[in-house]
Coordinates of C-alpha atoms and ligand atoms in Angstrom, one line a residue:
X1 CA 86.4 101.7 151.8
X2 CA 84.7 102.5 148.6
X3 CA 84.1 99.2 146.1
X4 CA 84.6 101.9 142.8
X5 CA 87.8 103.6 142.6
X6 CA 89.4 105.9 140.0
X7 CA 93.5 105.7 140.7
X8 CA 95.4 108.6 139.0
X9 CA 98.6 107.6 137.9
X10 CA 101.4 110.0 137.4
X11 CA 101.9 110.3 133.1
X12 CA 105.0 108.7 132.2
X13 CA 106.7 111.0 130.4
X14 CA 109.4 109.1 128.7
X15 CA 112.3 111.2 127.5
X16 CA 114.2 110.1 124.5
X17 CA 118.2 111.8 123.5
X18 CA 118.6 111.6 119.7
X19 CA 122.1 112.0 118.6
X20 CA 122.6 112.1 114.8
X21 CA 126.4 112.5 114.4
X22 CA 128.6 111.0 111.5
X23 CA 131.1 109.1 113.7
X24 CA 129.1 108.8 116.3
X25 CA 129.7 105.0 116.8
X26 CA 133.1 105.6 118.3
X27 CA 131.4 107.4 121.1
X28 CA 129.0 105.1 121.8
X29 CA 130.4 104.6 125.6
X30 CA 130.4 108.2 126.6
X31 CA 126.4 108.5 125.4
X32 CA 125.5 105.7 127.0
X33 CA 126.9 106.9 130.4
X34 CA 125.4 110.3 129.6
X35 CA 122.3 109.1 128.8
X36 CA 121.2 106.4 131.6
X37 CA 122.9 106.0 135.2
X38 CA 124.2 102.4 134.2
X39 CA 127.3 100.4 134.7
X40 CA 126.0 97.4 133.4
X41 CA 125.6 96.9 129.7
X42 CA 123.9 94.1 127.3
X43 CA 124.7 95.1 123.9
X44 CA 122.5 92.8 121.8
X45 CA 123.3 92.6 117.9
X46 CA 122.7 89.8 114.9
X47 CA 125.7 88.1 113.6
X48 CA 126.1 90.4 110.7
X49 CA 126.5 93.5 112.6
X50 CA 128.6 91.5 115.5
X51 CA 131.1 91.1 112.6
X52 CA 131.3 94.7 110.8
X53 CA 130.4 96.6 113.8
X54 CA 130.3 94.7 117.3
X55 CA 134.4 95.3 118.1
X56 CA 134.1 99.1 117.7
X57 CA 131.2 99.2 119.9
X58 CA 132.2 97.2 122.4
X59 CA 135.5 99.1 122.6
X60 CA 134.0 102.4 123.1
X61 CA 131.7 101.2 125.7
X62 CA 134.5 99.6 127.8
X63 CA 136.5 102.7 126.9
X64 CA 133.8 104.4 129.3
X65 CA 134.4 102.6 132.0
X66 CA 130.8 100.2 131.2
X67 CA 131.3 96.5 132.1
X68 CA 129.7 95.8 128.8
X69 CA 128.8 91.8 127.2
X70 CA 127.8 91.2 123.6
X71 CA 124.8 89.1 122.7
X72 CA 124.6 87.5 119.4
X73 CA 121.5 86.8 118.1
X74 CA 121.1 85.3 113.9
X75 CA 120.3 87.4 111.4
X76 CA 117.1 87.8 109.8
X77 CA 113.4 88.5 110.5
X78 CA 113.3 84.9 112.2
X79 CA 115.0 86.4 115.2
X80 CA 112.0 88.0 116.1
X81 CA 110.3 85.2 117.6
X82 CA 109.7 83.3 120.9
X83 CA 112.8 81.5 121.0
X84 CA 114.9 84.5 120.7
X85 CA 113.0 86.4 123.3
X86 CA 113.8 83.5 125.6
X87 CA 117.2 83.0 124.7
X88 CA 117.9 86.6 125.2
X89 CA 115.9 86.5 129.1
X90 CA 118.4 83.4 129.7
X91 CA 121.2 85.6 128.4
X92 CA 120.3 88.4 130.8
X93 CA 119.9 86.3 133.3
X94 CA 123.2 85.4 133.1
X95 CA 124.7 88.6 133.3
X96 CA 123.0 89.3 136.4
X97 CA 121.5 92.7 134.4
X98 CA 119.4 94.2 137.3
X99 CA 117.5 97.5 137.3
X100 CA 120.8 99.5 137.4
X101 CA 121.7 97.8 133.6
X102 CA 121.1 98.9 130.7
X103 CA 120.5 97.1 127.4
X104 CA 122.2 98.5 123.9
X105 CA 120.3 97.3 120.3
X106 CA 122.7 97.6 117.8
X107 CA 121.4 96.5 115.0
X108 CA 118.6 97.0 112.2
X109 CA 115.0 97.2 113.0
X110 CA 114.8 93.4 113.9
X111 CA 117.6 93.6 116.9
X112 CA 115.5 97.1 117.8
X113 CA 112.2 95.2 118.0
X114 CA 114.1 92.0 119.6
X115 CA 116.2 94.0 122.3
X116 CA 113.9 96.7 122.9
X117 CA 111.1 94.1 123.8
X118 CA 113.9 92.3 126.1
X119 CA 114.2 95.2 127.7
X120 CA 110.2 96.1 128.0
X121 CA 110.0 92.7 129.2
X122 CA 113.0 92.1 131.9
X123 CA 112.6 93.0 135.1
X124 CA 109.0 94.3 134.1
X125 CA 111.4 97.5 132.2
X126 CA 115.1 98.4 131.9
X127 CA 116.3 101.1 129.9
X128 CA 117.4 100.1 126.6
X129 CA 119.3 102.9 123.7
X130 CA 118.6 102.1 120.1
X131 CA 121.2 102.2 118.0
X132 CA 120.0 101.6 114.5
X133 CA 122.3 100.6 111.6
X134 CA 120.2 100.1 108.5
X135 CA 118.9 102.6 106.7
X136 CA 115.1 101.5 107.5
X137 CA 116.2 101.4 111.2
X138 CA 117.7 105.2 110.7
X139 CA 114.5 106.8 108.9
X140 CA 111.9 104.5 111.1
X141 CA 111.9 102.0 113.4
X142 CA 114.5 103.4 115.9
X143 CA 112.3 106.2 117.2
X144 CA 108.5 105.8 118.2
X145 CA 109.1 103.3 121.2
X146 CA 107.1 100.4 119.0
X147 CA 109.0 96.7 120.3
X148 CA 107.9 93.0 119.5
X149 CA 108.6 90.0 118.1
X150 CA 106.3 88.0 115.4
X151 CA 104.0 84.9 116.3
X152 CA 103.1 82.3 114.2
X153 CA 99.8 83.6 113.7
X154 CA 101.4 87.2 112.5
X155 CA 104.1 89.8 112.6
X156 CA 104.6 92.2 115.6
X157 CA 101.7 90.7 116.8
X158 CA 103.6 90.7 120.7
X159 CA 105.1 93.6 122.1
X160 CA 105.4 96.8 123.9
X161 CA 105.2 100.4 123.8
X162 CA 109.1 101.3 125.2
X163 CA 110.5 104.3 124.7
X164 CA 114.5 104.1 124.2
X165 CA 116.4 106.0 126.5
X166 CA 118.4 107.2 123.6
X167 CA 119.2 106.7 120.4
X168 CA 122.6 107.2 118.5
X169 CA 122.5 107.3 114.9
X170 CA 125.8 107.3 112.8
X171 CA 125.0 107.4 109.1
X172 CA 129.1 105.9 108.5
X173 CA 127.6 102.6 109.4
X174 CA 126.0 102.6 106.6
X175 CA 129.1 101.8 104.4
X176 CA 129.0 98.3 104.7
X177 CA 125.3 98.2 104.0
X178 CA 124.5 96.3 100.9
X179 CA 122.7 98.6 98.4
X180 CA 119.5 96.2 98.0
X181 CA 119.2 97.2 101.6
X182 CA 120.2 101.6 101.6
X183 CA 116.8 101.5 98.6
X184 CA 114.6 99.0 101.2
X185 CA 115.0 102.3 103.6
X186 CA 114.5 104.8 100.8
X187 CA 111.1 103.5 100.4
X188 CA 109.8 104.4 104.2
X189 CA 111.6 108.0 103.7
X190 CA 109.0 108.5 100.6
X191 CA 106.6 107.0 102.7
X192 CA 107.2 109.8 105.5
X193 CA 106.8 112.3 102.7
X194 CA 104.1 110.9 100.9
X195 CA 102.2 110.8 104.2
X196 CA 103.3 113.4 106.5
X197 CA 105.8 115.4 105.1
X198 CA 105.7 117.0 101.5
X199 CA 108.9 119.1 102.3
X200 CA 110.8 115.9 102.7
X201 CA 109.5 113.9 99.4
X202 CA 110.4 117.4 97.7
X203 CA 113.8 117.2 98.8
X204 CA 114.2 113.4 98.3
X205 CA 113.3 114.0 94.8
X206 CA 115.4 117.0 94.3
X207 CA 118.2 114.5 95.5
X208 CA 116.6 111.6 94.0
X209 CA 120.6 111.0 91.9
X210 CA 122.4 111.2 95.2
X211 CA 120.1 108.7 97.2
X212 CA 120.3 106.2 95.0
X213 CA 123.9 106.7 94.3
X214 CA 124.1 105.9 98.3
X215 CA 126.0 109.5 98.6
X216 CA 126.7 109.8 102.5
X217 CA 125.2 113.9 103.0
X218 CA 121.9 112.9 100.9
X219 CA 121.7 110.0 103.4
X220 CA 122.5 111.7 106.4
X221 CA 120.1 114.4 105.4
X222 CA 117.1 112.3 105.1
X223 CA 117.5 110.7 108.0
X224 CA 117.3 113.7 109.7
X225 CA 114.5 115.3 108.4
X226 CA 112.5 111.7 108.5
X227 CA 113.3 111.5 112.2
X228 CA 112.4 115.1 112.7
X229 CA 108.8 114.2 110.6
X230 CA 108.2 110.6 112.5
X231 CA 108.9 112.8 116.1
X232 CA 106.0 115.1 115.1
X233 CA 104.0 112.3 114.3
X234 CA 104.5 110.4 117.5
X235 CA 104.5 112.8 119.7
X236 CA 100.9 113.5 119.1
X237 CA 99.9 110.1 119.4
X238 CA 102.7 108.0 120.6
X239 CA 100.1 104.9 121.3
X240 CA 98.6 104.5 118.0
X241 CA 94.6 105.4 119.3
X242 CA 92.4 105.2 117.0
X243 CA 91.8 108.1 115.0
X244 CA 95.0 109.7 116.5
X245 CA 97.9 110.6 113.4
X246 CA 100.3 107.7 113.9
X247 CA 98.1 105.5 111.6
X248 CA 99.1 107.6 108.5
X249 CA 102.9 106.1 109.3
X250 CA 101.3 102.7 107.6
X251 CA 100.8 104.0 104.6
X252 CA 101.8 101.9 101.7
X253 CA 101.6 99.3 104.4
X254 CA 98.0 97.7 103.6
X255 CA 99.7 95.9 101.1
X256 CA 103.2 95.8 101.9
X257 CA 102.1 93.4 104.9
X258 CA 100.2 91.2 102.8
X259 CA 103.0 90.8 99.8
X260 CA 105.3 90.1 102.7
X261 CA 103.2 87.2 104.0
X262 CA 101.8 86.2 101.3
X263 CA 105.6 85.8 99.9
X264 CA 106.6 83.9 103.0
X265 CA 108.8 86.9 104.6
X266 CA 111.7 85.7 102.2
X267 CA 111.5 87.3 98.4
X268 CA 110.6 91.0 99.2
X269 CA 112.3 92.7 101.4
X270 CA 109.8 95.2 103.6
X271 CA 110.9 98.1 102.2
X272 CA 110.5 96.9 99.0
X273 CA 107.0 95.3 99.8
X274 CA 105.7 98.8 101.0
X275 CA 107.0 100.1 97.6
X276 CA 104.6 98.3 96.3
X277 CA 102.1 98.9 98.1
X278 CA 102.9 102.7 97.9
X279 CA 102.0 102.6 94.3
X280 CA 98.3 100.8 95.0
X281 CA 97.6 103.1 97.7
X282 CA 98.3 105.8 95.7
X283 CA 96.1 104.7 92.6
X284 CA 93.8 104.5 95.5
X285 CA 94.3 107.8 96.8
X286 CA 93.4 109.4 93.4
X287 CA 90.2 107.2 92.9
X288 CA 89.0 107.7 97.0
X289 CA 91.0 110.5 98.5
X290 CA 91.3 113.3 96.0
X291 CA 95.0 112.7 95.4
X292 CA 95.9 115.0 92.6
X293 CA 97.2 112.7 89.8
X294 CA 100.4 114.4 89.2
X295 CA 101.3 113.5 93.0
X296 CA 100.7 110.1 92.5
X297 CA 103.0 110.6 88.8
X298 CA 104.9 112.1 91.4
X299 CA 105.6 109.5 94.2
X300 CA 105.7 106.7 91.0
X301 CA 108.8 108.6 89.1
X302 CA 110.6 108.9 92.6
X303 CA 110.3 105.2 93.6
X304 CA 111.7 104.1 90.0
X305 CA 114.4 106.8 90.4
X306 CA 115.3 105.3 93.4
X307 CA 115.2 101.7 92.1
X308 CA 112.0 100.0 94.2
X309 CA 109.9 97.9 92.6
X310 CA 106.2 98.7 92.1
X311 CA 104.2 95.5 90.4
X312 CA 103.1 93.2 92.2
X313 CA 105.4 89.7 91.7
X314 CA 103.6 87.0 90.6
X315 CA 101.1 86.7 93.5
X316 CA 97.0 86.3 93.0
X317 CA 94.6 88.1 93.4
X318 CA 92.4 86.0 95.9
X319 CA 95.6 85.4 97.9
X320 CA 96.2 88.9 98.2
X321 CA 92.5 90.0 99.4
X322 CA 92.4 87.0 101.5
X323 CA 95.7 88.6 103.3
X324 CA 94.5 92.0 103.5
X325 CA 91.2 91.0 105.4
X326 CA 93.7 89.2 107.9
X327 CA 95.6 92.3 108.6
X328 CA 95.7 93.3 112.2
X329 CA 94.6 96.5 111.7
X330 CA 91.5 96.0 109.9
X331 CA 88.6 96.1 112.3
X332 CA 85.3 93.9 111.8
X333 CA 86.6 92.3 108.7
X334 CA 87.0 94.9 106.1
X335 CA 90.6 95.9 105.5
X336 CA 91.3 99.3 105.5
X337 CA 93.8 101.9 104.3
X338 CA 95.7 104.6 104.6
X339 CA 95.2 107.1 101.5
X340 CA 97.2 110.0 100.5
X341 CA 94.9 113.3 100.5
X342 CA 97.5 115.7 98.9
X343 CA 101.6 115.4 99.0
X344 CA 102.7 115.3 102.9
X345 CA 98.9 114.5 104.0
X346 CA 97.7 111.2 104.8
X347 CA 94.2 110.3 105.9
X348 CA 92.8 108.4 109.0
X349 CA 92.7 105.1 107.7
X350 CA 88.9 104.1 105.9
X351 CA 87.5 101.1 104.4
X352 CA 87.4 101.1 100.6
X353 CA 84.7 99.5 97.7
X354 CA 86.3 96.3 97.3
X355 CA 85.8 96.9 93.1
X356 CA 88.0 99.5 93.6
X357 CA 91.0 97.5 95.9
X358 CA 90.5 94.7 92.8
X359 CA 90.7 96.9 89.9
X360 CA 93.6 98.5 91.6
X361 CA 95.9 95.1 92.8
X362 CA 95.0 93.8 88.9
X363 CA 96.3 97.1 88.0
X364 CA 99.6 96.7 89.9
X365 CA 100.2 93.1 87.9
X366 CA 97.9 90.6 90.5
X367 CA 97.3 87.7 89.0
X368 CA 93.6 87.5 88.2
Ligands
NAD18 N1 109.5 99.4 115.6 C1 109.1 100.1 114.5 O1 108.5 101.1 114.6 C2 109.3 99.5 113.2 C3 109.2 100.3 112.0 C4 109.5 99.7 110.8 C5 110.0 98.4 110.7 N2 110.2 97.7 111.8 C6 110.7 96.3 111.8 O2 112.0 96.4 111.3 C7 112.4 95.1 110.7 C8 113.1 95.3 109.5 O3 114.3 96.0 109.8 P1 115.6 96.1 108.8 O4 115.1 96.4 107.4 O5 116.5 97.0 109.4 O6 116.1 94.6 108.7 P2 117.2 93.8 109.6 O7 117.3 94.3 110.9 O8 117.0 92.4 109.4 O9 118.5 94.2 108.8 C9 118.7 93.8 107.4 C10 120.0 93.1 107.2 O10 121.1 94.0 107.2 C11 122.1 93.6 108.1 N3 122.8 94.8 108.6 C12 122.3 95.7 109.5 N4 123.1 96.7 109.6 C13 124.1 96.5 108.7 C14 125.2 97.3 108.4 N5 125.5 98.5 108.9 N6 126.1 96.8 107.4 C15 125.9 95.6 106.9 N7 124.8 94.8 107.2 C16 123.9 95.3 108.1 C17 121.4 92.7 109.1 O11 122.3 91.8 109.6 C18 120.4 92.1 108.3 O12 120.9 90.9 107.6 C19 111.0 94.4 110.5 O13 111.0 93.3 111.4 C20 110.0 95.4 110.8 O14 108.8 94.9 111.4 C21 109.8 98.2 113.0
ZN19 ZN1 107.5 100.0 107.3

């Protein structure tokens, strides 16, 4: 027998459905059994959505004949922790969820990090289907496979590459969706535009009025075309290699990270924080990436249209940088970022003078 050998796995090709459908809630049974051979369901939610939406989604997956349980987890980024996880494992356990189950994330992005890492996790991989009812969750974090849960140390900093079996995407849920929340998700659709889609930030500023007036066809619409941009991105580089295009998704990110940490996960909400650090980036891309200044004018008029924030709140300077240089995805110390080269073109990200980072956080109201 040879000592060396090269093993050749089959690729795993992981299929996704995508179903975008007003309504499509109600007929969350029949996709589920359409979608994965199960019988056995977890439906795992936060105590928010259990309330507005758990009884309608539980009804249609009994309605199919799915001997379905709902998990409640709290609400709120702390769910994505260790203790959760656990709890959730124990829960499973409970239900006697074997291979043959299937595990249902109805939620925002944290249930779809949470649930879809239970389900990376139990029995080394069950199918799970995504069902994303925030905005943020709609445009972003329901497609792309990307699960975890925060550490002490840092956020998403556990986790798995797990592709959903499906994903259903009713933009009715939306409804009940406080407002502060419906702009928190705008902000990563002008991301997706900014960065890899100038046809979408051209229609989301065409229909800048309607988006922030929450009007259901604008909302629908962008979550569409961001799904249909985030697909292309991910397809190409579903595993975030270095160099490969799913980097560019983090634009705006740099910074939004940092404010978030720096703020304690509790003042800015994420799509608010990459706001933020949307308009750095973009004063960035100008000075280092030959971003034309009108397109940074641009991407600053749409963000105020749409009601995000874009100083920085109160935070300093040296707590900011000291942040940034943490970030996970800095390599060898020096934080890097993702610049804007022209509307619907980001760049690999690069390291940047660190005069340049300064001038541009004192810019954006950092505390000197
Ligand atoms: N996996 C990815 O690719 C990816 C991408 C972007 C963000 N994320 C993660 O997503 C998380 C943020 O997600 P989020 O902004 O959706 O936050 P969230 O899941 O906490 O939801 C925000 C709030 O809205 C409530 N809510 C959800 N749907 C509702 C509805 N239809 N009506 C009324 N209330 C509703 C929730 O209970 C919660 O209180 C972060 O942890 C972030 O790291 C992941
Ligand atoms: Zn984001």
């Amino acid at each position: 027998v040879p000592r060396d050998l090269e093993v050749r796995y089959p690729p795993q090709r992981a299929v996704s459905r995508i179903r975008i459908a007003p309504g499509a809630l109600r007929r969350l049974g029949s996709f589920v059994s359409h979608t994965v051979p199960a019988s056995r369901v977890a439906l795992i939610t936060d105590a928010q959505v259990a309330a507005l939406h758990g009884p309608a989604a539980l009804a249609s997956l009994r309605g199919a004949r799915l001997a379905a349980e709902m998990i409640v987890v709290p609400r709120g980024e702390r769910s994505k922790s260790v203790r959760q996880l656990a709890r959730l494992w124990d829960a499973l356990g409970t239900l006697g969820l074997d291979r043959s189950g299937v595990v249902v994330a109805l939620g925002g992005g944290v249930v779809g990090d949470l649930a879809g890492f239970a389900a990376a996790s139990w029995l080394r991989g069950v199918p799970w289907i995504c069902v994303p009812t925030t905005l943020l969750a709609q445009v972003d974090s329901s497609v792309g496979g990307k699960t975890g849960i925060d550490l002490p140390a840092g956020k998403n900093l556990a986790g798995a590459f797990h592709q959903p079996a499906g994903v259903l995407v009713d933009a009715d849920v939306l409804g009940t969706l406080p407002p502060r929340q419906v702009r928190a998700g705008l902000a990563e659709v002008v991301k997706m535009g900014m960065a890899v889609d100038g046809a979408l930030f051209r229609f989301a500023e065409t229909h800048a009025a309607d988006l922030a007036l929450r009007r259901p066809e604008a909302l629908e619409e962008v979550v569409r075309r961001s799904i249909a941009a985030k697909l292309a991105v991910v397809r190409r580089d579903p595993h975030e290699r270095p160099g490969g295009g799913r980097a560019a998704l983090n634009y705006g990110h740099t910074l939004g990270h940092a404010l978030e940490a720096t703020l304690g996960y509790r003042r800015l909400l994420h799509g608010e924080a990459v706001a933020i650090g949307m308009a750095v980036a973009g004063a960035l891309s100008v000075r280092g990436a030959g971003l034309a200044e009108r397109d940074r004018a641009r991407q600053d008029a749409l963000l105020e249209r749409l009601g995000l924030p874009r100083r920085i709140p109160g935070v300093s300077l040296a707590a900011l940088l000291a942040r940034i240089q943490r970030d996970k995805k800095g390599r060898a110390g020096a934080a890097r970022w993702v610049l804007t080269t022209r509307m619907g073109h980001a760049s690999v990200p690069r390291s940047i003078p660190g005069r340049l980072v300064e001038a541009a956080l004192l810019d954006a109201g950092a505390r000197p």
